[in-house]
Amino acid sequence: MLEAAVHGKYQPGYYTLADGTRHAGRLRIWQTLSRNVVQVDQGKADPVNLAAEQMCHFTIGPDSFTVARQVALAGQPMNLPFGDVAFFRVMLRGKLQVLQYDQLVPGMSPQYGPSHYLAWVLRPTPEADLVVVPWEETDFARHMPAFFIDNPLLAQRIRAGLVGRNDFKRIVYSYVFRKEIEEVSYETAATIFPN
């Protein structure tokens, strides 16, 4: 049986290999149920497939990606849900970094085909480890306040469960722009990350 794959069109970009060499080319992400690779267009020849282990970071069109090793689950530092190495789309730079993981997974039913599993990943300071934002509301309330501790009111609201996983963009917007979370609409918060 063939494994489903999705891909975008090739776009101008560049990539930096693990040895530090930088190359330009026309790139796209190729996803299958078993792996994500970056393909480099070779014209009429087959594209070159680059696995995350081979790269440091890359840019495709307007989107930047970084390769990270050993991203842990919040509260479970030994649990590495994405394996030893994976690439992540950079959604927000700065003191608080927000990344997004995207993996193709089997669909709930064969008639619908595969779907995308998306996960948010945070780095509260440039020196800190990357941590996956929990899916469960109780885990979110338990582990996420530490990421926003220098905004005590926001951290308290997260801990109390007044805002949760579904408010993630609102929380980040509130934190970055120092606004009360009640003042941040879902529409406004959606503008913090590129599409």
XYZ file of N, CA and C in Angstrom:
585
model
N 0.838 -1.181 0.000
C 0.000 0.000 0.000
C 0.887 1.250 0.000
N 0.543 2.211 -0.801
C 1.333 3.439 -0.876
C 1.065 4.314 0.337
N 2.098 4.932 0.824
C 1.983 5.850 1.943
C 1.654 7.233 1.400
N 0.647 7.879 1.976
C 0.233 9.193 1.493
C 1.306 10.228 1.767
N 1.449 11.183 0.870
C 2.430 12.257 1.053
C 1.816 13.570 0.614
N 2.247 14.642 1.237
C 1.809 15.972 0.834
C 3.042 16.835 0.639
N 2.895 17.831 -0.170
C 4.027 18.721 -0.410
C 3.519 20.039 -0.941
N 4.342 21.047 -0.852
C 4.031 22.338 -1.428
C 4.848 22.532 -2.693
N 4.643 23.655 -3.335
C 5.439 23.980 -4.506
C 6.837 24.389 -4.059
N 7.800 24.176 -4.943
C 9.159 24.649 -4.655
C 9.146 26.168 -4.579
N 9.883 26.708 -3.613
C 10.021 28.147 -3.465
C 11.487 28.478 -3.246
N 11.900 29.694 -3.578
C 13.285 30.075 -3.310
C 13.560 30.025 -1.815
N 14.766 29.637 -1.479
C 15.132 29.573 -0.075
C 16.599 29.241 0.090
N 16.970 28.936 1.311
C 18.335 28.504 1.589
C 18.307 27.562 2.776
N 19.362 26.818 2.920
C 19.478 25.894 4.046
C 20.923 25.850 4.505
N 21.087 25.617 5.799
C 22.411 25.483 6.388
C 22.547 24.057 6.886
N 23.563 23.377 6.391
C 23.798 21.994 6.778
C 24.415 21.925 8.175
N 24.418 20.743 8.742
C 24.956 20.536 10.092
C 26.426 20.937 10.183
N 27.157 20.879 9.068
C 28.576 21.267 9.095
C 28.773 22.779 8.976
N 27.658 23.542 8.878
C 27.743 24.998 8.833
C 27.727 25.598 7.440
N 27.779 24.787 6.389
C 27.764 25.331 5.033
C 26.342 25.736 4.651
N 26.255 26.871 3.976
C 24.950 27.415 3.588
C 24.788 27.306 2.078
N 23.587 26.922 1.654
C 23.300 26.731 0.230
C 21.954 27.370 -0.105
N 21.855 27.892 -1.312
C 20.597 28.445 -1.807
C 19.992 27.456 -2.794
N 18.693 27.565 -2.988
C 18.031 26.693 -3.948
C 16.534 26.871 -3.894
N 15.866 26.024 -4.640
C 14.403 25.992 -4.607
C 14.027 24.803 -3.728
N 13.276 25.084 -2.656
C 13.019 24.085 -1.620
C 11.526 23.861 -1.414
N 11.203 22.727 -0.829
C 9.861 22.459 -0.326
C 9.969 21.400 0.762
N 8.929 21.315 1.581
C 8.866 20.269 2.599
C 8.060 19.115 2.026
N 8.591 17.921 2.186
C 7.908 16.705 1.753
C 7.589 15.897 3.003
N 6.310 15.617 3.198
C 5.886 14.882 4.384
C 5.250 13.556 3.984
N 5.624 12.505 4.697
C 4.939 11.226 4.588
C 4.567 10.806 6.002
N 3.910 9.699 6.119
C 3.515 9.232 7.445
C 4.711 8.823 8.292
N 5.849 8.599 7.667
C 7.014 8.144 8.442
C 8.119 9.193 8.574
N 8.069 10.279 7.784
C 9.162 11.247 7.884
C 8.796 12.587 7.259
N 9.541 13.610 7.685
C 9.518 14.943 7.087
C 10.905 15.179 6.511
N 10.988 15.628 5.270
C 12.279 15.990 4.686
C 12.134 17.304 3.944
N 13.260 17.947 3.716
C 13.311 19.125 2.863
C 13.849 18.654 1.526
N 13.118 18.967 0.474
C 13.569 18.600 -0.866
C 14.161 19.818 -1.557
N 15.298 19.594 -2.204
C 15.972 20.630 -2.981
C 15.786 20.283 -4.445
N 15.195 21.200 -5.203
C 14.924 20.987 -6.623
C 16.238 20.843 -7.393
N 16.325 19.803 -8.195
C 17.508 19.563 -9.027
C 17.159 19.607 -10.516
N 16.108 20.369 -10.865
C 15.699 20.448 -12.262
C 15.080 19.140 -12.712
N 15.619 18.558 -13.780
C 15.056 17.314 -14.310
C 15.490 16.092 -13.513
N 16.513 16.229 -12.718
C 16.961 15.102 -11.881
C 16.079 15.009 -10.642
N 16.112 13.867 -9.988
C 15.359 13.699 -8.743
C 15.821 14.717 -7.702
N 14.896 15.207 -6.869
C 15.300 16.180 -5.853
C 16.199 15.536 -4.805
N 16.992 16.369 -4.153
C 17.806 15.926 -3.022
C 16.927 15.994 -1.781
N 16.883 14.920 -1.009
C 16.113 14.879 0.235
C 17.051 15.097 1.419
N 16.752 16.105 2.224
C 17.559 16.406 3.405
C 16.728 16.142 4.659
N 17.215 15.246 5.500
C 16.557 14.950 6.766
C 16.966 15.986 7.802
N 16.192 16.082 8.869
C 16.481 17.057 9.927
C 17.891 16.887 10.474
N 18.364 15.650 10.588
C 19.702 15.384 11.137
C 20.806 16.035 10.316
N 20.537 16.315 9.047
C 21.544 16.857 8.152
C 21.613 18.384 8.172
N 20.667 19.052 8.865
C 20.559 20.507 8.773
C 20.573 21.180 10.138
N 20.861 22.496 10.102
C 20.730 23.356 11.292
C 19.446 24.182 11.208
N 19.215 24.785 10.045
C 18.012 25.579 9.818
C 17.848 25.802 8.329
N 16.652 26.281 7.948
C 16.391 26.569 6.543
C 15.241 27.559 6.435
N 15.159 28.190 5.271
C 14.098 29.140 4.968
C 13.495 28.755 3.627
N 12.165 28.735 3.598
C 11.441 28.474 2.353
C 10.476 29.634 2.165
N 10.691 30.424 1.120
C 9.862 31.608 0.925
C 9.957 32.492 2.166
N 8.816 32.885 2.727
C 8.848 33.762 3.913
C 8.991 33.002 5.235
N 8.969 31.684 5.194
C 8.946 30.889 6.426
C 10.335 30.409 6.833
N 10.644 30.600 8.127
C 11.909 30.126 8.680
C 11.655 28.881 9.520
N 12.609 27.963 9.480
C 12.530 26.719 10.235
C 13.850 26.505 10.957
N 13.777 25.878 12.100
C 14.978 25.523 12.831
C 14.947 24.035 13.131
N 16.104 23.466 13.270
C 16.217 22.061 13.646
C 16.538 22.034 15.134
N 15.787 21.253 15.874
C 15.996 21.170 17.319
C 16.171 19.712 17.720
N 16.975 19.533 18.730
C 17.237 18.201 19.251
C 16.643 18.081 20.645
N 16.045 16.958 20.893
C 15.528 16.606 22.211
C 14.554 17.636 22.775
N 13.462 17.831 22.090
C 12.379 18.675 22.580
C 11.536 17.823 23.520
N 11.365 18.281 24.763
C 10.681 17.483 25.784
C 9.248 17.949 25.992
N 8.450 17.079 26.593
C 7.110 17.454 27.027
C 7.210 18.242 28.319
N 6.366 19.260 28.475
C 6.351 20.040 29.716
C 6.064 19.110 30.888
N 6.901 19.190 31.901
C 6.744 18.359 33.081
C 7.294 16.952 32.953
N 7.771 16.599 31.756
C 8.320 15.263 31.507
C 9.612 15.396 30.704
N 10.692 15.846 31.314
C 11.914 16.157 30.572
C 12.558 14.966 29.867
N 12.210 13.759 30.239
C 12.809 12.594 29.587
C 11.954 12.078 28.427
N 10.754 12.610 28.263
C 9.852 12.176 27.200
C 10.079 13.059 25.979
N 10.590 12.474 24.898
C 10.910 13.220 23.675
C 9.923 12.806 22.580
N 8.789 13.478 22.460
C 7.734 13.016 21.554
C 8.092 13.072 20.073
N 9.062 13.888 19.691
C 9.424 14.014 18.282
C 10.729 13.288 17.967
N 11.188 12.457 18.879
C 12.451 11.753 18.671
C 13.625 12.656 19.014
N 14.797 12.256 18.550
C 16.012 12.992 18.895
C 16.170 14.313 18.143
N 15.623 14.397 16.935
C 15.800 15.611 16.137
C 14.605 15.787 15.207
N 14.163 17.044 15.039
C 13.048 17.364 14.139
C 13.175 18.826 13.740
N 12.429 19.221 12.688
C 12.441 20.640 12.362
C 11.102 21.275 12.700
N 11.194 22.583 13.014
C 10.068 23.335 13.530
C 9.989 24.675 12.822
N 8.784 25.108 12.515
C 8.575 26.426 11.916
C 8.688 27.476 13.022
N 9.457 28.511 12.763
C 9.629 29.600 13.728
C 8.428 30.532 13.585
N 7.618 30.606 14.644
C 6.412 31.423 14.625
C 6.628 32.785 15.275
N 7.486 32.818 16.315
C 7.734 34.058 17.029
C 9.157 34.046 17.543
N 9.878 35.119 17.254
C 11.258 35.278 17.744
C 11.248 36.280 18.885
N 12.321 36.314 19.610
C 12.439 37.274 20.694
C 12.711 36.570 22.003
N 12.434 37.285 23.088
C 12.676 36.692 24.399
C 11.923 35.379 24.540
N 10.637 35.381 24.221
C 9.834 34.163 24.205
C 9.783 33.669 22.763
N 10.286 32.479 22.526
C 10.246 31.908 21.178
C 9.109 30.897 21.091
N 8.362 30.960 19.990
C 7.283 30.015 19.751
C 7.565 29.329 18.423
N 7.561 28.005 18.453
C 7.781 27.191 17.265
C 6.555 26.317 17.047
N 6.429 25.788 15.825
C 5.328 24.878 15.536
C 5.856 23.616 14.875
N 5.409 22.484 15.369
C 5.752 21.182 14.808
C 4.582 20.722 13.954
N 4.869 20.129 12.806
C 3.835 19.651 11.891
C 4.243 18.275 11.383
N 3.397 17.272 11.640
C 3.670 15.910 11.170
C 2.407 15.344 10.550
N 2.550 14.648 9.452
C 1.445 13.957 8.810
C 1.166 12.679 9.585
N -0.105 12.446 9.942
C -0.491 11.256 10.704
C -1.669 10.582 10.013
N -1.857 9.271 10.264
C -3.002 8.584 9.652
C -4.312 9.239 10.082
N -5.288 9.272 9.182
C -6.595 9.831 9.501
C -7.386 8.906 10.398
N -8.423 9.439 10.998
C -9.284 8.636 11.868
C -9.994 7.546 11.080
N -10.216 7.798 9.821
C -10.902 6.841 8.962
C -10.181 6.810 7.619
N -10.027 5.629 7.018
C -9.324 5.558 5.725
C -9.942 6.439 4.650
N -11.241 6.682 4.718
C -11.886 7.494 3.678
C -11.456 8.949 3.707
N -10.981 9.433 4.866
C -10.558 10.831 4.980
C -9.074 11.030 4.725
N -8.304 9.959 4.747
C -6.873 10.071 4.495
C -6.120 10.681 5.661
N -4.842 11.002 5.446
C -4.016 11.520 6.537
C -4.399 12.950 6.922
N -3.982 13.342 8.113
C -4.217 14.706 8.578
C -2.922 15.208 9.219
N -2.927 16.457 9.606
C -1.740 17.063 10.201
C -1.875 17.110 11.716
N -0.812 16.672 12.402
C -0.700 16.836 13.843
C 0.169 18.069 14.054
N -0.398 19.107 14.675
C 0.320 20.345 14.932
C 0.517 20.499 16.429
N 1.707 20.897 16.835
C 2.000 21.114 18.247
C 2.780 22.410 18.404
N 2.473 23.153 19.478
C 3.210 24.360 19.818
C 4.394 23.987 20.687
N 5.507 24.663 20.476
C 6.721 24.441 21.250
C 7.215 25.812 21.723
N 7.604 25.892 22.995
C 8.053 27.163 23.579
C 9.497 27.087 24.035
N 10.167 28.231 23.951
C 11.467 28.433 24.589
C 11.349 29.774 25.315
N 11.258 29.747 26.663
C 11.005 30.995 27.396
C 12.162 31.984 27.365
N 13.378 31.491 27.220
C 14.547 32.364 27.066
C 15.460 31.712 26.033
N 16.344 32.480 25.387
C 17.226 31.886 24.378
C 18.109 30.766 24.913
N 18.362 30.748 26.226
C 19.229 29.723 26.798
C 18.463 28.478 27.239
N 17.147 28.559 27.333
C 16.338 27.470 27.883
C 16.108 26.360 26.865
N 15.685 25.211 27.370
C 15.318 24.092 26.513
C 13.963 24.351 25.869
N 13.728 23.683 24.752
C 12.426 23.738 24.101
C 11.481 22.757 24.782
N 10.239 23.196 24.955
C 9.243 22.372 25.637
C 7.940 22.398 24.842
N 7.340 21.221 24.684
C 6.061 21.099 23.986
C 4.943 21.578 24.901
N 4.067 22.421 24.377
C 2.917 22.898 25.130
C 1.947 21.724 25.315
N 1.527 21.446 26.554
C 0.638 20.301 26.802
C -0.724 20.446 26.123
N -1.297 19.299 25.735
C -2.627 19.279 25.126
C -3.721 19.270 26.182
N -3.508 18.537 27.256
C -4.517 18.409 28.301
C -4.603 19.702 29.109
N -5.823 20.144 29.384
C -6.019 21.399 30.118
C -5.397 21.357 31.512
N -5.495 20.220 32.213
C -4.914 20.139 33.553
C -3.394 20.252 33.502
N -2.769 19.613 32.499
C -1.316 19.731 32.338
C -0.924 21.150 31.936
N -1.745 21.756 31.088
C -1.495 23.140 30.679
C -1.502 24.055 31.906
N -2.535 23.914 32.755
C -2.642 24.753 33.949
C -1.507 24.483 34.931
N -1.000 23.272 34.960
C 0.066 22.911 35.894
C 1.434 23.411 35.428
N 1.730 23.293 34.127
C 3.093 23.538 33.646
C 3.313 24.880 32.936
N 2.290 25.470 32.359
C 2.489 26.686 31.572
C 2.700 27.963 32.382
N 2.184 28.093 33.609
C 2.433 29.352 34.336
C 3.913 29.683 34.484
N 4.766 28.697 34.585
C 6.206 28.950 34.742
C 6.792 29.703 33.543
N 6.208 29.537 32.364
C 6.711 30.221 31.175
C 6.360 31.709 31.176
N 5.358 32.073 31.964
C 4.872 33.451 31.970
C 4.976 34.062 33.367
N 5.920 33.568 34.157
C 6.034 33.934 35.561
C 6.340 35.414 35.771
N 6.981 36.075 34.795
C 7.258 37.504 34.984
C 6.040 38.370 34.655
N 4.906 37.747 34.375
C 3.612 38.417 34.300
C 2.701 37.660 35.281
N 2.820 37.980 36.579
C 2.164 37.183 37.616
C 0.651 37.034 37.455
N -0.032 38.076 37.008
C -1.480 37.990 36.841
C -1.843 36.989 35.753
N -1.121 37.026 34.651
C -1.363 36.070 33.571
C -1.049 34.650 34.038
N 0.078 34.464 34.711
C 0.440 33.135 35.224
C -0.625 32.618 36.181
N -1.151 33.500 37.017
C -2.189 33.106 37.966
C -3.461 32.670 37.240
N -3.834 33.369 36.197
C -5.041 33.010 35.441
C -4.875 31.669 34.738
N -3.676 31.399 34.244
C -3.413 30.096 33.622
C -3.511 29.000 34.685
N -2.867 29.207 35.816
C -2.860 28.221 36.904
C -4.280 27.925 37.390
N -5.138 28.941 37.439
C -6.509 28.781 37.912
C -7.426 28.169 36.846
N -6.913 28.003 35.611
C -7.729 27.436 34.541
C -8.685 28.425 33.905
N -8.498 29.716 34.172
C -9.364 30.729 33.575
C -9.053 30.934 32.096
N -7.832 30.660 31.710
C -7.437 30.602 30.296
C -6.635 29.323 30.123
N -6.754 28.717 28.948
C -6.099 27.425 28.745
C -5.569 27.237 27.347
N -5.476 25.997 26.956
C -4.868 25.600 25.677
C -5.510 26.313 24.495
N -6.817 26.444 24.505
C -7.505 27.102 23.387
C -7.246 28.600 23.335
N -6.692 29.141 24.406
C -6.364 30.569 24.471
C -4.878 30.821 24.226
N -4.169 29.843 23.697
C -2.713 29.946 23.596
C -2.262 31.224 22.888
N -2.843 31.539 21.746
C -2.432 32.751 21.024
C -2.758 34.005 21.833
N -3.894 34.000 22.517
C -4.251 35.141 23.367
C -3.247 35.298 24.502
N -2.835 34.184 25.083
C -1.862 34.217 26.177
C -0.539 34.805 25.687
N -0.068 34.330 24.550
C 1.206 34.816 24.012
C 1.096 36.300 23.662
N 0.011 36.687 23.021
C -0.189 38.095 22.664
C -0.205 38.963 23.925
N -0.963 38.525 24.927
C -1.043 39.252 26.193
C 0.332 39.400 26.827
N 1.120 38.344 26.798
C 2.449 38.342 27.403
C 3.413 39.262 26.648
N 3.444 39.109 25.326
C 4.396 39.878 24.517
C 4.090 41.370 24.539
N 2.804 41.715 24.445
C 2.432 43.129 24.353
C 1.976 43.721 25.693
N 2.127 42.938 26.770
C 1.807 43.404 28.119
C 0.391 43.971 28.206
N -0.558 43.201 27.711
C -1.971 43.582 27.789
C -2.678 42.619 28.724
N -3.736 43.095 29.345
C -4.586 42.207 30.133
C -5.240 41.218 29.167
N -5.275 39.960 29.539
C -5.779 38.955 28.607
C -7.243 39.192 28.239
N -8.004 39.786 29.143
C -9.410 40.080 28.833
C -9.531 41.110 27.702
N -8.499 41.901 27.491
C -8.508 42.920 26.436
C -8.132 42.354 25.070
N -7.679 41.087 25.029
C -7.168 40.504 23.786
C -8.220 39.580 23.188
N -8.767 39.965 22.034
C -9.755 39.120 21.359
C -9.039 37.999 20.600
N -9.784 36.974 20.239
C -9.221 35.884 19.447
C -8.756 36.397 18.083
N -9.484 37.344 17.516
C -9.111 37.910 16.213
C -7.795 38.673 16.303
N -7.661 39.489 17.343
C -6.413 40.234 17.537
C -5.263 39.288 17.774
N -5.477 38.278 18.620
C -4.415 37.320 18.957
C -3.947 36.542 17.730
N -4.840 36.289 16.780
C -4.487 35.531 15.583
C -3.436 36.249 14.754
N -3.275 37.550 14.945
C -2.303 38.321 14.151
C -0.885 38.157 14.638
N -0.673 37.517 15.790
C 0.681 37.430 16.339
C 1.565 36.464 15.576
N 0.975 35.441 14.967
C 1.745 34.463 14.198
C 1.394 34.573 12.733
N 2.372 34.348 11.850
C 2.050 34.299 10.421
C 1.205 33.063 10.118
N 0.489 33.095 9.024
C -0.328 31.924 8.637
C 0.518 30.798 8.149
